[in-house]
XYZ file of C-alpha atoms in Angstrom:
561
model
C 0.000 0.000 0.000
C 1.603 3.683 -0.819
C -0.035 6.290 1.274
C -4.147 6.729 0.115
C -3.583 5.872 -3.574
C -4.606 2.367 -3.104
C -6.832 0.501 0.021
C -7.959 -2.812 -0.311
C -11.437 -1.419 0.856
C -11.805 0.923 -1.909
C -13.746 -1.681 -3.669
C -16.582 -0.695 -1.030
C -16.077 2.900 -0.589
C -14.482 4.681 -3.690
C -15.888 6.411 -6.655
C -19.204 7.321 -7.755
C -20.256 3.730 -8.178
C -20.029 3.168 -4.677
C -22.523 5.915 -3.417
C -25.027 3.187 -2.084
C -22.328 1.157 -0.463
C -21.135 4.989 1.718
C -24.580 5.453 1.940
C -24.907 2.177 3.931
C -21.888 3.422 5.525
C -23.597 6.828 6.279
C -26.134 5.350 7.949
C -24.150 3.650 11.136
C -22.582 7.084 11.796
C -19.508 6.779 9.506
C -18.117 10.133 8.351
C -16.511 11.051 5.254
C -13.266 11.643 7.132
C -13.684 7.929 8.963
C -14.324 6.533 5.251
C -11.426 7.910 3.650
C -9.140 5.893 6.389
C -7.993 2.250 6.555
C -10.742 -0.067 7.470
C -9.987 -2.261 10.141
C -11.924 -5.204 11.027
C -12.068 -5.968 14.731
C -13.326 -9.691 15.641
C -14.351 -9.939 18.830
C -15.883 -13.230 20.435
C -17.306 -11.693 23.936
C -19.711 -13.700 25.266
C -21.921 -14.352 28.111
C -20.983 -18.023 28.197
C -17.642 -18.646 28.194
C -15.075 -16.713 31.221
C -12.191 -15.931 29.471
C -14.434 -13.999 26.701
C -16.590 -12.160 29.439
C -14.543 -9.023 29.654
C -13.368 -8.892 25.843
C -15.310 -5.782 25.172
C -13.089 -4.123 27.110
C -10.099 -5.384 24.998
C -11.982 -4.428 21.561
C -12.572 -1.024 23.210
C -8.715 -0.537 24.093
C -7.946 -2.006 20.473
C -10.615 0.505 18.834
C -8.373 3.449 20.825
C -5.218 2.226 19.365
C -6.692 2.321 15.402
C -7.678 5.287 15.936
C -5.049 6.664 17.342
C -2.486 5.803 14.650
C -5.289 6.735 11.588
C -7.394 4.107 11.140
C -11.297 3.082 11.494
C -11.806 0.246 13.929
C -15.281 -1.745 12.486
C -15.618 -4.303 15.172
C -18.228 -7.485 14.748
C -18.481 -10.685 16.894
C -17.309 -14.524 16.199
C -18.661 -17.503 18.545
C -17.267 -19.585 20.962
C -17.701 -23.126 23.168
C -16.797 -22.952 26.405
C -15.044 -25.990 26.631
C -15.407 -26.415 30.393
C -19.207 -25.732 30.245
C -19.676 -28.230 27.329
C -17.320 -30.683 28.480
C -18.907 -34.396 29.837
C -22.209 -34.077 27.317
C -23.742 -33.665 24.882
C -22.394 -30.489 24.010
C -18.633 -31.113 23.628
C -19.458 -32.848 20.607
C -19.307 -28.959 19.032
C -16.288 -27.866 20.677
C -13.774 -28.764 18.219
C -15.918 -28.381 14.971
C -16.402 -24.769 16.033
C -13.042 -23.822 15.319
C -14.260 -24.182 11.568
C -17.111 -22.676 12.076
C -15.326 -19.602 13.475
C -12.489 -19.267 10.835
C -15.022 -20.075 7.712
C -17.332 -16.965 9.644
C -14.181 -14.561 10.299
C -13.300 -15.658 6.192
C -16.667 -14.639 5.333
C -16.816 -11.245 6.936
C -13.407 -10.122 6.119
C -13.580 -11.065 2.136
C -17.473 -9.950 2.142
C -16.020 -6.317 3.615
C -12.781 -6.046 1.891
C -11.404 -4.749 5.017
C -7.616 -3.260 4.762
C -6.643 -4.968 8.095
C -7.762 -7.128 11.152
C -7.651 -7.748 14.445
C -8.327 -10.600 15.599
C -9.560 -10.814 19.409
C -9.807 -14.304 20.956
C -9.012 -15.984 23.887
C -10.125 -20.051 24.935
C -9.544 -23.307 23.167
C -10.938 -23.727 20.330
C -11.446 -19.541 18.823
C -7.597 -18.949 19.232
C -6.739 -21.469 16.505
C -10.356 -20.734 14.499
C -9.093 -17.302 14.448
C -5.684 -18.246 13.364
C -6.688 -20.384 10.693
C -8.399 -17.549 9.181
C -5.828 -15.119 9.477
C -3.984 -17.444 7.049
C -6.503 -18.101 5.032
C -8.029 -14.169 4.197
C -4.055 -12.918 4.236
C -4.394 -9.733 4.602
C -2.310 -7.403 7.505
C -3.768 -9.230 10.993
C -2.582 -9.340 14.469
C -3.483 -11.663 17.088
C -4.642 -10.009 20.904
C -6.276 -12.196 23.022
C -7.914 -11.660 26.637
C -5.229 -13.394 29.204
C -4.834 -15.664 31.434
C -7.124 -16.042 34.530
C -5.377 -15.886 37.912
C -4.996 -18.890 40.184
C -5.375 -18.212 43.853
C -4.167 -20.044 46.986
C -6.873 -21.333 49.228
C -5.967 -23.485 52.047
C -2.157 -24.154 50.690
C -3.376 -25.126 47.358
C -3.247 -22.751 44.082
C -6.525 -23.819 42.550
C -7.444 -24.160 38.879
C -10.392 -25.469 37.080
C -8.818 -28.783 36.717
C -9.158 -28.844 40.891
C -12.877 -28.645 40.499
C -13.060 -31.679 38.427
C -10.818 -33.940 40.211
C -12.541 -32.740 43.296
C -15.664 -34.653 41.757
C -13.478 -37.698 41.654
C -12.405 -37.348 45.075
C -15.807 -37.131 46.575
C -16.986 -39.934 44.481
C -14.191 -41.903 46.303
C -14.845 -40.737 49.727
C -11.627 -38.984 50.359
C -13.414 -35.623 50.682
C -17.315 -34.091 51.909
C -19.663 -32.258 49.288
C -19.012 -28.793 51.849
C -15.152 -29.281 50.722
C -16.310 -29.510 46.850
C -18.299 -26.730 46.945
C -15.230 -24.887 48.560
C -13.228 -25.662 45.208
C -16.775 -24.408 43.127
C -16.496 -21.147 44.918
C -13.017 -20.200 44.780
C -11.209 -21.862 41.728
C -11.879 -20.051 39.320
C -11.805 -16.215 40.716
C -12.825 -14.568 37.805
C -12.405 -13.417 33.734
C -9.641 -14.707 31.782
C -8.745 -18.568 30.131
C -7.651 -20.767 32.861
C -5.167 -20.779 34.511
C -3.107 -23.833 33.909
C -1.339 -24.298 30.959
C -4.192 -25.709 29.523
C -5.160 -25.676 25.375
C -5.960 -22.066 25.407
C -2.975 -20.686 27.470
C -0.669 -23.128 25.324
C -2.234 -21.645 22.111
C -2.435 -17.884 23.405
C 1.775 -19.048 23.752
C 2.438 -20.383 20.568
C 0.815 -17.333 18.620
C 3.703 -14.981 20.177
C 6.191 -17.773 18.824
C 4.241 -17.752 15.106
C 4.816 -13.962 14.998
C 1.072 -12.976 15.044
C 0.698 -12.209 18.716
C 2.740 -9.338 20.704
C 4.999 -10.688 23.152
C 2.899 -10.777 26.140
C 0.034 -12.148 24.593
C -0.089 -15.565 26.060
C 0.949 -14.767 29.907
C -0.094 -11.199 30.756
C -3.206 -12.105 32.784
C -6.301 -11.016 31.754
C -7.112 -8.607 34.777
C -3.950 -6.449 34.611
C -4.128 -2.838 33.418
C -1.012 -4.227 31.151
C -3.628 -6.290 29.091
C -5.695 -3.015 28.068
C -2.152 -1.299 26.976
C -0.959 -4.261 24.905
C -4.276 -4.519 22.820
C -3.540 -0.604 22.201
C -0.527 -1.601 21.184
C -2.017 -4.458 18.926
C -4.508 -1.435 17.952
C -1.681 0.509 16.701
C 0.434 -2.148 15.433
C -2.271 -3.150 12.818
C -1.949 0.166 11.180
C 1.785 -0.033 10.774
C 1.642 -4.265 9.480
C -1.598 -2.039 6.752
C 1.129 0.460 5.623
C 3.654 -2.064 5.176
C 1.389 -4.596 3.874
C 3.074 -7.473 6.237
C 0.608 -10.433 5.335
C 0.037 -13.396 7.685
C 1.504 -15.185 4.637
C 4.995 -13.200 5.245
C 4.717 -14.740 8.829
C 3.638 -18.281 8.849
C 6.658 -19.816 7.201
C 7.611 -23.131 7.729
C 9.945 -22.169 10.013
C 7.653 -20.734 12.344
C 5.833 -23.933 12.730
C 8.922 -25.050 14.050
C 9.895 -22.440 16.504
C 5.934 -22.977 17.677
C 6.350 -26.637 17.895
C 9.854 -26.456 19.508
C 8.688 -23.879 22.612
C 5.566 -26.192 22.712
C 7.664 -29.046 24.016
C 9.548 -26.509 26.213
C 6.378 -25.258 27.493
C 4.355 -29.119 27.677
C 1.738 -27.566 25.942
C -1.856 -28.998 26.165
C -2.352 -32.369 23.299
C -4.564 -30.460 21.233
C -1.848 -27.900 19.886
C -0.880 -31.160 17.987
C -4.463 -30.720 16.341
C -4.567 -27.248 15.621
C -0.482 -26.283 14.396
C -1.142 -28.399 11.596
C -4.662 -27.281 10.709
C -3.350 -23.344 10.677
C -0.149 -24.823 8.645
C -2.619 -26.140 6.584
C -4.417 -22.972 5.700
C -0.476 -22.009 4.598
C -0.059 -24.658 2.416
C 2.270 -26.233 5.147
C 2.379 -30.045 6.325
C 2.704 -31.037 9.723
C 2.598 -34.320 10.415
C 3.500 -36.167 13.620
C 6.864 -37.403 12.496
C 8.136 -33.932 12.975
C 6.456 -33.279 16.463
C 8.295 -36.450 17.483
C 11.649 -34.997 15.641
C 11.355 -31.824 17.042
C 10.673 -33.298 20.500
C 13.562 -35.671 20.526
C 15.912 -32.463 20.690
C 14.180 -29.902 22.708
C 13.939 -29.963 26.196
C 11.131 -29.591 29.157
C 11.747 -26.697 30.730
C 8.397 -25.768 32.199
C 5.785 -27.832 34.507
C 2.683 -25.584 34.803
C -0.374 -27.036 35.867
C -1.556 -29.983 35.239
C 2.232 -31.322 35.001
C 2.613 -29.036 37.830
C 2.549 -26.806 40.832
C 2.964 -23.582 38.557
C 0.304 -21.196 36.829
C 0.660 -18.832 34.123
C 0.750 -15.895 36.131
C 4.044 -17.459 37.642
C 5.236 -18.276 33.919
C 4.737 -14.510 33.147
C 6.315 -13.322 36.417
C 9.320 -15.319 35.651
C 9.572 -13.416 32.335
C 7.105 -14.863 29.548
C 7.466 -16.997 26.653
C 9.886 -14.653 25.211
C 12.266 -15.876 28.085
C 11.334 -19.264 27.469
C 12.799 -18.332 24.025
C 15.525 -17.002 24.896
C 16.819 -19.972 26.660
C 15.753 -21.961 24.039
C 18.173 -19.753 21.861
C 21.077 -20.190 23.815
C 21.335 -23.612 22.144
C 20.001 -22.536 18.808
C 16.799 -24.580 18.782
C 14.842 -21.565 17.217
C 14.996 -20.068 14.269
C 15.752 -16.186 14.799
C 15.363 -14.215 11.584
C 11.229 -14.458 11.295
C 9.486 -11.523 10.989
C 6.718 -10.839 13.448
C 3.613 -8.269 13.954
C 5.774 -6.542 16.073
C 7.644 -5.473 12.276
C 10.919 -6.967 14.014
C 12.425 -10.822 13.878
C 11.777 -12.811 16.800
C 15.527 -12.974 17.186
C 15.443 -8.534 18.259
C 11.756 -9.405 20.056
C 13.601 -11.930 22.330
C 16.964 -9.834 22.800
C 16.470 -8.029 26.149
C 14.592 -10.921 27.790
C 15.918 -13.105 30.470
C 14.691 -15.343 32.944
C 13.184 -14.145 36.201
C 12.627 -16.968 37.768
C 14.454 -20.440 37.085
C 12.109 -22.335 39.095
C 9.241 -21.432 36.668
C 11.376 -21.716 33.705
C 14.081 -24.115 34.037
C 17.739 -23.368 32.940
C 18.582 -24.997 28.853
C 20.976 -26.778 30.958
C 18.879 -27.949 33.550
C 15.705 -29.251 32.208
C 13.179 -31.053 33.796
C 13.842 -33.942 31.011
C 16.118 -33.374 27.749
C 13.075 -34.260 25.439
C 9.780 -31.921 24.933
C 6.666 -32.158 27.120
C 4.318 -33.845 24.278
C 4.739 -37.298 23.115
C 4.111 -39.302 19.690
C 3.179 -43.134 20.201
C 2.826 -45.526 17.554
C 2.105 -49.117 17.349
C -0.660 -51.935 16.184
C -3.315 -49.677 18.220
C -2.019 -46.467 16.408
C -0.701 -46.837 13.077
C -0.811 -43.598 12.262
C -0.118 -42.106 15.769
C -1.526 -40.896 19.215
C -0.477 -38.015 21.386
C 0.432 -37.869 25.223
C 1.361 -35.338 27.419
C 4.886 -36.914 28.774
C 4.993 -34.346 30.865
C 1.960 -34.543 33.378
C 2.677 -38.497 33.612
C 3.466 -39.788 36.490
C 7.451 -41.964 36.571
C 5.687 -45.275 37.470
C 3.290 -44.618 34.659
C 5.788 -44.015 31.481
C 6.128 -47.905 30.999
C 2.394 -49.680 31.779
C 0.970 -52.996 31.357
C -2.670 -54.116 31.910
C -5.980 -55.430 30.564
C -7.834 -53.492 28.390
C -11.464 -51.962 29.353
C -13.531 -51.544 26.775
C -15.852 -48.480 26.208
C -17.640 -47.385 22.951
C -18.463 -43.924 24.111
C -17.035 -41.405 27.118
C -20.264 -42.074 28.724
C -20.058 -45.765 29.359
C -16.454 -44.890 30.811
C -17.288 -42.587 33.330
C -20.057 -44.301 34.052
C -18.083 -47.203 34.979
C -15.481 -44.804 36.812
C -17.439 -43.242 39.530
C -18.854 -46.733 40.020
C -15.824 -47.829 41.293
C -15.518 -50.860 38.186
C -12.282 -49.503 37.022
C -9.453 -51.489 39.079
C -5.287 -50.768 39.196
C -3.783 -51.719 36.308
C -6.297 -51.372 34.463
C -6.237 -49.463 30.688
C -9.119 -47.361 29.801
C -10.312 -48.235 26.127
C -12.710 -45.394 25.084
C -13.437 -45.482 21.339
C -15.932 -44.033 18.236
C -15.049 -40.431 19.830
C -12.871 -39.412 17.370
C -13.697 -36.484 14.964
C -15.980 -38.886 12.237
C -16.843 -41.433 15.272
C -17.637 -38.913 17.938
C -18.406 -37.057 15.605
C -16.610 -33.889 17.186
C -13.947 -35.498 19.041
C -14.534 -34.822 22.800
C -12.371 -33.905 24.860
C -12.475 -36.124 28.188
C -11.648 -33.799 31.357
C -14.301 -35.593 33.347
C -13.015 -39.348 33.118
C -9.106 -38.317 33.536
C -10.333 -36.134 36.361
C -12.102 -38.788 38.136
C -9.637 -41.407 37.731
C -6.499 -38.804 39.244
C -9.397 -37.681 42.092
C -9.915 -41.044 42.964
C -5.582 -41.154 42.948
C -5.563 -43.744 40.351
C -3.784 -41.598 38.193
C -0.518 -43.572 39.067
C -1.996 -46.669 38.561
C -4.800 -46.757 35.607
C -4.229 -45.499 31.674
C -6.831 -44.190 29.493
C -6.230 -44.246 25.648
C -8.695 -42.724 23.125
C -9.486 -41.556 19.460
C -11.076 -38.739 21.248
C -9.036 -36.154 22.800
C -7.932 -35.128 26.364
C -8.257 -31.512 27.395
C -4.530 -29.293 28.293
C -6.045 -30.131 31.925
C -6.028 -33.562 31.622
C -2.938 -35.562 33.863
C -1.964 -39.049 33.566
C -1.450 -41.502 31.057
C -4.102 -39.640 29.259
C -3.471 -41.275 25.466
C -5.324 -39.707 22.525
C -5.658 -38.836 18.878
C -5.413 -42.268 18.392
C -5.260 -42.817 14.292
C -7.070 -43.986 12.512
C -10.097 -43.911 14.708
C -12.516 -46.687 15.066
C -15.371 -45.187 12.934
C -12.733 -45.230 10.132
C -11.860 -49.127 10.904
C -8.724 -48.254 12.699
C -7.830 -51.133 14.728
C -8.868 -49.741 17.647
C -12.089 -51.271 17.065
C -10.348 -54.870 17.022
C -9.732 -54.521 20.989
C -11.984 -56.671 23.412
C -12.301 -56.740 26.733
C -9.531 -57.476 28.988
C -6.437 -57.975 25.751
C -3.129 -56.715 27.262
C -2.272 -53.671 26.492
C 1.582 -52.412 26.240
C 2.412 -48.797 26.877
C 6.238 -47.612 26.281
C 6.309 -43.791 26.115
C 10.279 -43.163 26.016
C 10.056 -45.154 23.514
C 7.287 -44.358 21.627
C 5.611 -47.420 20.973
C 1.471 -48.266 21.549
C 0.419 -52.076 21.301
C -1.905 -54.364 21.874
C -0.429 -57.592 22.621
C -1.725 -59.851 19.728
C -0.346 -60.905 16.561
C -1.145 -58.877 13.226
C -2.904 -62.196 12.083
C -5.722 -62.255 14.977
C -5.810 -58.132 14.688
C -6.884 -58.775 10.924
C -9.463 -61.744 11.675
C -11.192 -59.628 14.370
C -11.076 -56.319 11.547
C -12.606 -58.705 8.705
C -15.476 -59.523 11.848
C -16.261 -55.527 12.209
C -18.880 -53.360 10.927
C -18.504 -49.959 11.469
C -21.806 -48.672 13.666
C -24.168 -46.448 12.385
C -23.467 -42.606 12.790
C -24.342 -41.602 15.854
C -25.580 -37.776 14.579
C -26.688 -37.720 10.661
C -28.243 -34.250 10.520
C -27.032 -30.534 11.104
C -23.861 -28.827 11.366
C -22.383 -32.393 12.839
C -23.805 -34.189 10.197
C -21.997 -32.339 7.965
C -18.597 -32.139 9.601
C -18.536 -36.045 10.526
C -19.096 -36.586 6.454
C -15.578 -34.061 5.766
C -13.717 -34.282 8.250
C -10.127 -35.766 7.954
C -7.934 -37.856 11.310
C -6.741 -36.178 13.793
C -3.245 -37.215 12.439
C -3.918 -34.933 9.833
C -5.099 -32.204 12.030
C -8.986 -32.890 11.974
C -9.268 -30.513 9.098
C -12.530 -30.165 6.596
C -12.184 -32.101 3.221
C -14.412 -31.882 0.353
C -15.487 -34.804 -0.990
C -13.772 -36.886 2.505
């Protein structure tokens, strides 16, 4: 862009032919003087429904400032959102994950429909960060990433409480170990108020890994969401957006390959929630870029676990950004070259000048490069005669005694069968959790499964029992919490083949997934199976169990799949 000769929204406000189209304009309040600056779409998804989204109008209004402070009209419009937590353990997580589609196809649709010259794009919980993303790469025109922050953890009794408390508090009180008075304690106070929660859950990990892409402002992933520092950095983002218009700095010019693997590499570092490994490569895809698991487990074999925030541990983000941010987590990671440094970034800078003041504040939060808490990343790739084609575990928020398992398979063909047979006490040590057809055709929608993890570490068998899945755990989940398991058992993975009480082998050092029986019986039972009739044919979940690709592949939308 050079100066006013040329806006990509001229197409809807310049010349005479487009009287109507300032007329429409005209009648919101718009002013010749607003019209003849850069439009900026602002996407904001405040809700009512979902915490970390509650006080996001206050963000778009700080954004707004910023526009129009360096030049620019801010036209701000709205994008939906799950609340994961809220929709988690019915019905309703079934739509989690195929909102993020739903959310970048709807941010796709306004932007192109509106020709605006830039936007911002204001998110902040699981599954809008990467919808938002995804459509930042796919309109590709200047955008910058601000979300809302983290929400604070607080110490009651001791104990810094998180979401993830709540739910294993259910556990515990189905097991006796505590009184309904002490759960409602945990109701009241874990979750003090607006922001994402506070572990490094999936939308902290992917608030994170957009400062590493280059699409966020450092800061965006830790400062928490009630700090006066939040307001000031989506001004900044406000401004930014006007400088990334004039220089016409595209998403595109961002989301290299090479970013992928400086997101990938400080996702290890991190132990980032499982489902990052389902949304990196769907925003890579929008970029033309493949990420498959082979590289995650590459990538992870050489960069080390330097963080344990909740659920792998005792730390919060508000103690990750007190010790100095992901940018310090960078910069450690840099001291051994594990990043690339030359990207360019929103900030109009490489990461390599974003990251070269920062230091570490606090190694107990962020672990020395030559002290890690293990010299390989926090996520996991598994693969075996149960996962051809892959699963996912958080190494990091497993237990020592757990890393190397043995035990007889239970068999569930839905999340609700399992916990159902959890809090009834029918799940025994040693035992492995088989819950299947919850993957993203079989589900369809590929739940997430807080409530079963939960209830196994609440009853404190998370030392002693596995769970594996072609659903999908959420970044709260602890344990030998297996998922993504490809291909799922709606697709004839052979998954489906296991029965009741066939040994199952974990080895996560070294990667491997197996049920103990020879290729030969796996077949027979396969030839025996008949996959079960959809359990949703009509509406949006119709739809996206009929396109949707494996989670291997990033649980992306397919024509004709």
């Amino acid at each position: 862009m050079e100066g006013d000769e040329y806006m990509r929204s001229d197409v809807v406000k310049r010349g005479i032919e487009r009287a109507p189209h300032r007329s429409l304009f005209k009648a919101m309040g718009y002013t010749d003087e607003e019209l003849n600056r850069p439009l900026i779409g602002v996407i904001n998804s405040k809700s009512e429904i979902i915490p970390g989204h509650i006080h996001l109008d206050k963000i778009a209004e700080a954004v707004k400032a910023g526009i129009r402070i360096a030049g620019g009209t801010p036209i701000e419009f709205g994008a939906i959102g799950v609340c994961d937590g809220i929709a988690m353990g019915h019905m309703g997580m079934k739509y989690s994950l195929p909102t993020r589609e739903l959310i970048a196809d709807s941010c796709e649709a306004m932007g192109l429909a509106h020709s605006f010259d830039g936007l911002v794009f204001i998110p902040n919980c699981d599954k809008i960060v990467p919808g938002m993303l995804m459509a930042a790469a796919r309109v590709n025109v200047p955008s910058i990433v601000i979300s809302g922050g983290p929400m604070l953890s607080i110490n009651r009794n001791g104990r810094q409480l998180d979401l993830n408390s709540v739910f294993e508090a259910v556990g515990s009180y189905k097991a006796g170990t505590i009184t309904e008075d002490e759960v409602k304690e945990y109701e009241d106070f874990a979750c003090p108020g607006c922001g994402s929660c506070s572990g490094m859950f999936t939308a902290n990990s992917m608030n994170c890994l957009t400062e590493v892409l280059g699409l966020g402002l450092p800061g965006n992933g830790t400062i928490p969401a009630v700090y006066a520092e939040r307001i000031r950095l989506a001004k900044q983002a406000g401004m930014k957006i006007m400088e990334l218009v004039e220089k016409d700095i595209k998403p595109s010019d961002i989301l290299v390959p090479e970013a992928f693997e400086n997101a990938l590499a400080v996702d290890m570092a991190l132990g980032c929630s499982t489902n990052s490994v389902l949304h990196l490569p769907a925003i890579a895809h929008e970029v033309g870029i493949e990420i498959n698991l082979d590289i995650v487990n590459e990538i992870s074999s050489r960069v080390p676990n330097l963080c344990r925030l909740a659920p792998a541990g005792p730390h919060h983000v508000q103690d990750l950004y007190a010790a100095g941010g992901v940018q310090a987590v960078m910069k450690e990671l840099s001291k051994k070259n594990l990043l690339h440094l030359d990207l360019l970034t929103v900030t109009g800078k490489t990461l390599g000048e974003n990251i070269e003041k920062a230091c570490v504040k606090d190694n107990t939060v962020i672990r020395d490069i030559d002290n890690p808490y293990s010299p390989t990343g926090g996520l996991a790739v598994l693969k075996g005669n149960i996962a051809p084609d892959g699963a996912i575990v958080k190494r990091s928020a497993v237990a020592e005694e757990m890393l190397v398992h043995k035990g007889p398979a239970r068999v569930f063909d839905s999340e609700d069968e399992a916990i159902a047979a959890i809090y009834g006490g029918k799940i025994k040590k040693g035992d492995v959790v088989i819950i299947r057809y919850e993957g993203p055709k079989g589900g369809p929608g590929m739940r997430e499964m807080l409530s079963p993890t939960s209830a196994i570490a609440g009853m404190g068998l998370d030392k002693d029992v596995a769970l594996i899945t072609d659903g999908r755990f959420s970044g709260a989940s602890r344990g030998a919490s297996i998922g993504h398991v490809s291909p799922e058992a709606m697709e004839g993975g052979p998954i489906a083949a296991i029965r009741e009480g066939d040994i199952i082998s974990i080895d996560i050092p070294s990667g491997r997934l197996n049920v103990e029986l020879s290729e030969e019986e796996i077949a027979e039972r396969m030839k025996q199976w008949k996959a079960p009739e959809p359990r949703i044919t009509k509406g949006y979940l119709g739809r996206y169990a009929k396109m949707v690709t494996s989670a291997s592949k990033g649980a992306v939308l397919q024509l004709g799949k």
